[in-house]
Amino acid sequence: QNTINKIAAGEVVERPSSVVKELVENAIDAGATAITVEIKEGGISFIRVTDNGSGINKDEIEIAFKRHATSKIESIEDLMAVSSLGFRGEALASIAAVSQVELITKTADSLSGVRYTIDGGVPGEVAEIGAPEGTTFIVRNLFYNTPVRRKFLKTATTEGGYIGSLVEYLALSHPDISFRFISNNQNKLHTSGNMNLKDIIYNVYGRDITNNLYEISGKSQDIEASGFIGKPMVVRGNRTYENYYINGRYIKSSIITKAIEDAYKGFIMPHNYPFSAIHFKINPAIIDVNVHPTKMELRFSNNEYIYNFVYDTCLKALNSKEL
Ligand code: ADP
Ligand code: MG
């Protein structure tokens, strides 16, 4: 069982940022309005995610670490129609198989909190402890028991950078949640949870980008878009500035990425990538979700319709007056 868990873990947990993604998505699913992500050494030795969400009941803790213990969704087809981010029920099992996990959690209707540890998939005890409402996960020494996978990690600085970008995406996708990101005891990001998208962009990316924004707004039968794009001094040599969300999820679609980048041709230098923060609402009925353990690829019943809508909407914004 442990071996199976360790192998399967590779599909969900590739690097420290994958751990942070799963823990934060769980916090969002638990209704948290404030989430703190704290890392040391790029998350390799230490990741702590604290939320003020629902907490986990004492008698559900051990089940939560079992594979396919999701309480959230019946079928993959439901995925686009539900608002919860978790659906496979394997994140906690996978994380716990390849690290040392400590969990402290308290629900609203229990008198005390609970502490639980699970080390390389080997469960420890469930003990009562004083704790505020919500959940804290600490993940230590990722891949300590799978040295080969550990060797594939990049430097702490690079791994920490991936986590920083991830928290940026998450903050942008949930303006209604307060995010805090601390790396090696330094505050890196703080959003208040009651900001609009433009305030968050300013908060996350600073003046350079905020001074160069164009508003995206478009609506068609099965798709809606809102948000901002920036040009042309606002570029990075990679796609980390290219944010978009589909029905509240941070998911990539090759069709949408291509449409955004094509719209930019003529506005930015070749080999540069634009800034974008766009929320798409797409009718689930026209989405076909193809799920691989780590990658989710969306297909649409009419790719050309989606491409044209995104391309036209972005081009219209880029040709409009700067904000
Ligand atoms: P999934 O998110 O796909 O359901 P996970 O392995 O990520 O699977 O989590 C397993 C279960 O643990 C969740 O379904 C949820 O019930 C519980 N859980 C995990 N993290 C939290 C959290 N931060 N707050 C409340 N419940 C949580
Ligand atoms: Mg999950």
Tab-separated table of C-alpha atoms and ligand atoms in Angstrom:
chain	number	residue	atom	x	y	z
A	1	GLN	CA	0.000	0.000	0.000
A	2	ASN	CA	2.781	2.404	0.895
A	3	THR	CA	4.625	1.623	-2.317
A	4	ILE	CA	1.500	2.205	-4.352
A	5	ASN	CA	0.994	5.489	-2.557
A	6	LYS	CA	4.578	6.539	-3.196
A	7	ILE	CA	4.324	5.788	-6.897
A	8	ALA	CA	0.953	7.427	-7.286
A	9	ALA	CA	2.227	10.418	-5.334
A	10	GLY	CA	4.543	11.242	-8.198
A	11	GLU	CA	1.559	12.011	-10.354
A	12	VAL	CA	0.076	14.574	-7.995
A	13	VAL	CA	3.134	15.806	-6.158
A	14	GLU	CA	5.866	16.822	-8.516
A	15	ARG	CA	7.445	19.613	-6.488
A	16	PRO	CA	6.791	21.860	-3.468
A	17	SER	CA	4.487	24.101	-5.498
A	18	SER	CA	2.206	21.126	-6.237
A	19	VAL	CA	1.837	20.584	-2.490
A	20	VAL	CA	0.963	24.234	-1.945
A	21	LYS	CA	-1.558	24.141	-4.795
A	22	GLU	CA	-3.388	21.134	-3.357
A	23	LEU	CA	-3.401	22.488	0.218
A	24	VAL	CA	-4.619	25.926	-0.817
A	25	GLU	CA	-7.330	24.467	-3.048
A	26	ASN	CA	-8.516	22.393	-0.113
A	27	ALA	CA	-8.586	25.529	2.040
A	28	ILE	CA	-10.654	27.324	-0.607
A	29	ASP	CA	-13.024	24.352	-0.797
A	30	ALA	CA	-13.344	24.502	3.001
A	31	GLY	CA	-14.721	28.019	2.713
A	32	ALA	CA	-11.669	29.837	4.057
A	33	THR	CA	-11.642	33.624	3.795
A	34	ALA	CA	-8.010	33.936	4.914
A	35	ILE	CA	-5.153	31.680	3.853
A	36	THR	CA	-1.500	31.954	4.839
A	37	VAL	CA	1.232	30.125	2.960
A	38	GLU	CA	4.585	29.985	4.653
A	39	ILE	CA	7.669	28.267	3.239
A	40	LYS	CA	11.294	27.747	4.063
A	41	GLU	CA	14.010	26.743	1.586
A	42	GLY	CA	11.658	26.989	-1.359
A	43	GLY	CA	9.190	24.714	0.366
A	44	ILE	CA	11.541	21.737	0.242
A	45	SER	CA	12.106	21.578	4.006
A	46	PHE	CA	8.971	23.374	5.225
A	47	ILE	CA	5.521	24.325	3.955
A	48	ARG	CA	2.765	25.585	6.227
A	49	VAL	CA	-0.724	26.401	4.973
A	50	THR	CA	-3.130	27.868	7.501
A	51	ASP	CA	-6.783	28.542	6.814
A	52	ASN	CA	-9.854	29.701	8.724
A	53	GLY	CA	-12.181	27.297	6.933
A	54	SER	CA	-14.510	24.578	8.164
A	55	GLY	CA	-11.870	22.386	9.821
A	56	ILE	CA	-11.916	18.592	9.689
A	57	ASN	CA	-13.910	16.464	12.129
A	58	LYS	CA	-11.829	14.315	14.429
A	59	ASP	CA	-13.306	11.082	13.109
A	60	GLU	CA	-12.752	12.073	9.479
A	61	ILE	CA	-9.054	12.851	9.705
A	62	GLU	CA	-7.676	9.400	9.009
A	63	ILE	CA	-10.121	8.888	6.149
A	64	ALA	CA	-9.063	12.162	4.573
A	65	PHE	CA	-5.548	10.731	4.091
A	66	LYS	CA	-6.827	7.647	2.277
A	67	ARG	CA	-6.735	7.606	-1.479
A	68	HIS	CA	-10.011	8.488	-3.220
A	69	ALA	CA	-11.425	9.829	0.006
A	70	THR	CA	-12.968	12.793	-1.710
A	71	SER	CA	-16.200	14.038	-0.297
A	72	LYS	CA	-16.679	16.479	-3.079
A	73	ILE	CA	-17.661	15.068	-6.416
A	74	GLU	CA	-19.322	12.061	-7.977
A	75	SER	CA	-17.896	12.084	-11.456
A	76	ILE	CA	-15.360	13.882	-13.575
A	77	GLU	CA	-18.189	15.153	-15.766
A	78	ASP	CA	-19.545	17.088	-12.783
A	79	LEU	CA	-16.270	18.869	-12.479
A	80	MET	CA	-17.038	21.950	-14.509
A	81	ALA	CA	-20.452	22.272	-12.958
A	82	VAL	CA	-19.361	22.301	-9.320
A	83	SER	CA	-17.486	25.000	-7.530
A	84	SER	CA	-15.180	22.839	-5.458
A	85	LEU	CA	-11.595	22.515	-6.686
A	86	GLY	CA	-10.826	19.073	-5.303
A	87	PHE	CA	-12.182	16.045	-7.073
A	88	ARG	CA	-9.724	13.184	-7.048
A	89	GLY	CA	-9.418	12.594	-3.345
A	90	GLU	CA	-5.774	11.718	-3.594
A	91	ALA	CA	-3.861	14.851	-2.731
A	92	LEU	CA	-3.500	14.293	1.001
A	93	ALA	CA	-2.619	10.613	0.569
A	94	SER	CA	-0.027	11.503	-2.042
A	95	ILE	CA	1.540	14.306	-0.022
A	96	ALA	CA	1.670	12.221	3.145
A	97	ALA	CA	3.378	9.345	1.314
A	98	VAL	CA	6.439	11.418	0.449
A	99	SER	CA	6.842	13.833	3.366
A	100	GLN	CA	6.274	14.359	7.078
A	101	VAL	CA	2.868	15.899	7.610
A	102	GLU	CA	1.484	17.552	10.716
A	103	LEU	CA	-2.144	18.599	10.822
A	104	ILE	CA	-3.886	20.796	13.358
A	105	THR	CA	-7.562	21.384	12.851
A	106	LYS	CA	-10.719	22.443	14.647
A	107	THR	CA	-14.325	22.583	13.504
A	108	ALA	CA	-16.807	25.142	14.786
A	109	ASP	CA	-18.853	22.676	16.817
A	110	SER	CA	-16.049	20.770	18.533
A	111	LEU	CA	-14.753	21.920	21.867
A	112	SER	CA	-11.087	21.311	21.221
A	113	GLY	CA	-8.794	20.998	18.241
A	114	VAL	CA	-6.965	17.924	17.028
A	115	ARG	CA	-3.371	17.267	16.071
A	116	TYR	CA	-2.380	14.431	13.773
A	117	THR	CA	0.904	13.408	12.210
A	118	ILE	CA	1.621	11.078	9.334
A	119	ASP	CA	5.172	10.348	8.339
A	120	GLY	CA	6.007	8.791	4.975
A	121	GLY	CA	2.464	7.438	4.887
A	122	VAL	CA	2.779	5.908	8.367
A	123	PRO	CA	-0.002	7.332	10.519
A	124	GLY	CA	0.661	8.671	13.999
A	125	GLU	CA	-1.844	9.459	16.687
A	126	VAL	CA	-4.865	11.690	16.748
A	127	ALA	CA	-4.522	13.855	19.851
A	128	GLU	CA	-6.608	16.667	21.303
A	129	ILE	CA	-4.987	20.074	21.383
A	130	GLY	CA	-6.071	23.683	21.759
A	131	ALA	CA	-6.449	25.295	18.337
A	132	PRO	CA	-8.306	28.105	16.588
A	133	GLU	CA	-11.064	27.221	14.144
A	134	GLY	CA	-9.734	26.140	10.781
A	135	THR	CA	-6.889	23.996	9.568
A	136	THR	CA	-3.104	24.120	9.496
A	137	PHE	CA	-1.062	21.689	7.438
A	138	ILE	CA	2.707	21.507	7.879
A	139	VAL	CA	4.614	19.509	5.295
A	140	ARG	CA	8.247	18.871	6.113
A	141	ASN	CA	11.120	17.394	4.112
A	142	LEU	CA	9.404	16.668	0.843
A	143	PHE	CA	10.699	13.526	-0.887
A	144	TYR	CA	12.914	12.634	2.102
A	145	ASN	CA	12.058	8.975	1.469
A	146	THR	CA	12.278	9.121	-2.325
A	147	PRO	CA	15.822	10.416	-2.914
A	148	VAL	CA	15.654	10.054	-6.677
A	149	ARG	CA	12.668	12.352	-6.909
A	150	ARG	CA	14.289	14.701	-4.458
A	151	LYS	CA	17.258	14.985	-6.843
A	152	PHE	CA	14.973	16.263	-9.587
A	153	LEU	CA	14.045	19.341	-7.598
A	154	LYS	CA	15.598	22.622	-8.629
A	155	THR	CA	17.317	25.039	-6.225
A	156	ALA	CA	15.402	26.385	-3.244
A	157	THR	CA	15.281	29.789	-4.943
A	158	THR	CA	13.705	28.371	-8.087
A	159	GLU	CA	11.231	26.175	-6.217
A	160	GLY	CA	10.315	29.135	-3.992
A	161	GLY	CA	9.790	31.229	-7.121
A	162	TYR	CA	7.288	28.696	-8.458
A	163	ILE	CA	5.368	28.916	-5.196
A	164	GLY	CA	5.462	32.717	-5.323
A	165	SER	CA	3.943	32.700	-8.834
A	166	LEU	CA	1.353	30.176	-7.759
A	167	VAL	CA	0.234	32.311	-4.812
A	168	GLU	CA	0.003	35.268	-7.197
A	169	TYR	CA	-2.354	33.298	-9.472
A	170	LEU	CA	-4.406	32.155	-6.524
A	171	ALA	CA	-4.697	35.677	-5.112
A	172	LEU	CA	-5.777	36.983	-8.511
A	173	SER	CA	-8.324	34.241	-8.978
A	174	HIS	CA	-9.905	34.850	-5.560
A	175	PRO	CA	-10.036	38.590	-4.798
A	176	ASP	CA	-12.515	37.717	-2.042
A	177	ILE	CA	-9.970	35.687	-0.063
A	178	SER	CA	-7.147	37.239	1.931
A	179	PHE	CA	-3.808	35.658	0.987
A	180	ARG	CA	-0.528	35.982	2.801
A	181	PHE	CA	2.724	34.559	1.523
A	182	ILE	CA	5.833	34.343	3.701
A	183	SER	CA	9.121	32.926	2.467
A	184	ASN	CA	12.093	32.444	4.808
A	185	ASN	CA	10.381	34.688	7.390
A	186	GLN	CA	9.921	37.508	4.886
A	187	ASN	CA	6.491	38.816	3.930
A	188	LYS	CA	6.162	38.525	0.179
A	189	LEU	CA	2.497	39.152	-0.500
A	190	HIS	CA	-0.625	40.184	1.325
A	191	THR	CA	-4.075	40.752	-0.106
A	192	SER	CA	-6.896	41.902	2.121
A	193	GLY	CA	-9.781	39.829	0.806
A	194	ASN	CA	-11.982	42.756	-0.069
A	195	MET	CA	-10.156	44.143	-3.058
A	196	ASN	CA	-11.261	44.365	-6.668
A	197	LEU	CA	-9.234	42.664	-9.370
A	198	LYS	CA	-7.394	45.844	-10.316
A	199	ASP	CA	-6.310	46.487	-6.712
A	200	ILE	CA	-4.985	42.950	-6.514
A	201	ILE	CA	-3.058	43.364	-9.743
A	202	TYR	CA	-1.477	46.482	-8.261
A	203	ASN	CA	-0.771	44.694	-5.021
A	204	VAL	CA	0.786	41.676	-6.685
A	205	TYR	CA	2.600	43.197	-9.641
A	206	GLY	CA	3.101	46.851	-8.764
A	207	ARG	CA	2.831	50.108	-10.627
A	208	ASP	CA	4.495	49.103	-13.898
A	209	ILE	CA	1.686	46.801	-14.762
A	210	THR	CA	-1.145	48.734	-13.226
A	211	ASN	CA	-0.235	51.779	-15.316
A	212	ASN	CA	-0.530	49.774	-18.484
A	213	LEU	CA	-3.835	48.022	-18.219
A	214	TYR	CA	-6.627	47.570	-20.709
A	215	GLU	CA	-9.975	46.308	-19.649
A	216	ILE	CA	-11.344	43.057	-21.039
A	217	SER	CA	-15.055	42.712	-21.312
A	218	GLY	CA	-17.024	40.492	-23.629
A	219	LYS	CA	-20.052	38.268	-23.729
A	220	SER	CA	-21.379	35.767	-26.203
A	221	GLN	CA	-23.849	32.901	-26.089
A	222	ASP	CA	-21.734	30.383	-24.153
A	223	ILE	CA	-18.772	32.420	-22.950
A	224	GLU	CA	-18.101	35.584	-20.999
A	225	ALA	CA	-14.807	37.316	-20.279
A	226	SER	CA	-13.800	40.000	-17.823
A	227	GLY	CA	-10.507	41.225	-16.448
A	228	PHE	CA	-7.418	43.041	-17.634
A	229	ILE	CA	-4.545	42.764	-20.018
A	230	GLY	CA	-1.371	44.831	-20.144
A	231	LYS	CA	0.907	45.980	-22.956
A	232	PRO	CA	3.605	46.390	-24.204
A	233	MET	CA	6.306	47.206	-21.659
A	234	VAL	CA	4.648	44.687	-19.422
A	235	VAL	CA	6.312	41.537	-20.566
A	236	ARG	CA	8.181	38.572	-19.264
A	237	GLY	CA	10.187	36.064	-21.223
A	238	ASN	CA	7.917	33.321	-19.977
A	239	ARG	CA	4.230	32.724	-19.372
A	240	THR	CA	4.195	33.515	-15.660
A	241	TYR	CA	2.375	36.807	-16.323
A	242	GLU	CA	-0.252	35.081	-18.382
A	243	ASN	CA	-3.056	34.412	-15.944
A	244	TYR	CA	-6.517	33.310	-16.796
A	245	TYR	CA	-9.213	31.362	-15.045
A	246	ILE	CA	-11.983	29.220	-16.387
A	247	ASN	CA	-15.062	29.007	-14.189
A	248	GLY	CA	-12.945	30.013	-11.199
A	249	ARG	CA	-10.239	27.442	-11.784
A	250	TYR	CA	-6.672	27.949	-12.746
A	251	ILE	CA	-6.696	25.651	-15.763
A	252	LYS	CA	-4.884	25.925	-19.045
A	253	SER	CA	-6.459	25.447	-22.422
A	254	SER	CA	-4.143	25.484	-25.429
A	255	ILE	CA	-6.860	27.102	-27.559
A	256	ILE	CA	-7.346	29.991	-25.143
A	257	THR	CA	-3.613	30.504	-24.593
A	258	LYS	CA	-3.073	30.641	-28.351
A	259	ALA	CA	-5.930	33.091	-28.883
A	260	ILE	CA	-4.565	35.470	-26.219
A	261	GLU	CA	-1.040	35.299	-27.575
A	262	ASP	CA	-2.191	35.696	-31.188
A	263	ALA	CA	-4.151	38.809	-30.266
A	264	TYR	CA	-0.937	40.288	-28.900
A	265	LYS	CA	1.027	39.801	-32.117
A	266	GLY	CA	1.975	43.295	-33.231
A	267	PHE	CA	1.757	44.675	-29.675
A	268	ILE	CA	4.724	42.933	-28.096
A	269	MET	CA	8.083	41.665	-29.271
A	270	PRO	CA	8.303	38.095	-30.473
A	271	HIS	CA	9.429	35.768	-27.651
A	272	ASN	CA	7.765	37.950	-25.079
A	273	TYR	CA	4.604	36.996	-23.265
A	274	PRO	CA	1.848	39.366	-22.244
A	275	PHE	CA	0.348	40.160	-18.894
A	276	SER	CA	-3.214	39.010	-18.497
A	277	ALA	CA	-5.653	38.367	-15.688
A	278	ILE	CA	-8.868	37.216	-17.281
A	279	HIS	CA	-11.833	35.406	-15.829
A	280	PHE	CA	-13.749	33.305	-18.333
A	281	LYS	CA	-17.178	31.948	-17.664
A	282	ILE	CA	-17.888	29.134	-20.062
A	283	ASN	CA	-21.062	27.079	-20.286
A	284	PRO	CA	-20.084	23.648	-18.873
A	285	ALA	CA	-22.206	22.015	-21.566
A	286	ILE	CA	-19.683	22.944	-24.256
A	287	ILE	CA	-16.622	21.819	-22.263
A	288	ASP	CA	-15.144	18.373	-22.502
A	289	VAL	CA	-12.815	17.733	-19.574
A	290	ASN	CA	-9.990	15.354	-20.152
A	291	VAL	CA	-8.294	14.617	-16.890
A	292	HIS	CA	-4.816	13.320	-16.383
A	293	PRO	CA	-3.664	13.156	-12.738
A	294	THR	CA	-1.762	16.425	-12.879
A	295	LYS	CA	-2.796	18.069	-16.097
A	296	MET	CA	-6.264	18.964	-17.020
A	297	GLU	CA	-6.863	19.695	-20.658
A	298	LEU	CA	-10.094	21.277	-21.725
A	299	ARG	CA	-11.637	20.648	-25.100
A	300	PHE	CA	-14.580	22.565	-26.436
A	301	SER	CA	-17.299	21.304	-28.687
A	302	ASN	CA	-16.481	24.226	-30.956
A	303	ASN	CA	-12.845	25.277	-30.685
A	304	GLU	CA	-13.166	27.879	-33.398
A	305	TYR	CA	-15.965	29.641	-31.554
A	306	ILE	CA	-13.866	29.845	-28.378
A	307	TYR	CA	-10.739	30.900	-30.231
A	308	ASN	CA	-12.514	33.651	-32.150
A	309	PHE	CA	-14.272	34.991	-29.068
A	310	VAL	CA	-11.074	35.177	-27.012
A	311	TYR	CA	-9.035	36.598	-29.870
A	312	ASP	CA	-11.608	39.260	-30.730
A	313	THR	CA	-12.196	40.226	-27.094
A	314	CYS	CA	-8.468	40.622	-26.382
A	315	LEU	CA	-7.824	42.522	-29.596
A	316	LYS	CA	-10.706	44.871	-28.862
A	317	ALA	CA	-9.221	45.590	-25.424
A	318	LEU	CA	-5.721	46.113	-26.799
A	319	ASN	CA	-7.073	48.632	-29.298
A	320	SER	CA	-9.088	50.471	-26.669
A	321	LYS	CA	-8.059	53.383	-24.494
A	322	GLU	CA	-5.619	52.630	-21.703
A	323	LEU	CA	-7.207	52.794	-18.272
B	1	ADP	P1	-10.156	16.232	-2.491
B	1	ADP	O1	-9.786	17.666	-2.298
B	1	ADP	O2	-10.047	15.812	-3.916
B	1	ADP	O3	-11.466	15.846	-1.859
B	1	ADP	P2	-7.861	15.741	-0.808
B	1	ADP	O4	-6.973	14.551	-0.646
B	1	ADP	O5	-7.243	16.996	-1.291
B	1	ADP	O6	-9.049	15.311	-1.760
B	1	ADP	O7	-8.584	16.018	0.589
B	1	ADP	C1	-9.302	14.969	1.214
B	1	ADP	C2	-10.399	15.499	2.104
B	1	ADP	O8	-9.838	16.113	3.272
B	1	ADP	C3	-11.266	16.585	1.480
B	1	ADP	O9	-12.298	16.048	0.706
B	1	ADP	C4	-11.783	17.336	2.707
B	1	ADP	O10	-12.935	16.681	3.217
B	1	ADP	C5	-10.654	17.192	3.723
B	1	ADP	N1	-9.799	18.411	3.796
B	1	ADP	C6	-8.556	18.557	3.263
B	1	ADP	N2	-8.049	19.777	3.523
B	1	ADP	C7	-8.976	20.446	4.229
B	1	ADP	C8	-9.058	21.780	4.810
B	1	ADP	N3	-8.041	22.664	4.684
B	1	ADP	N4	-10.179	22.109	5.495
B	1	ADP	C9	-11.207	21.224	5.626
B	1	ADP	N5	-11.200	19.966	5.095
B	1	ADP	C10	-10.105	19.562	4.419
B	2	MG	MG	-7.979	18.493	-2.664
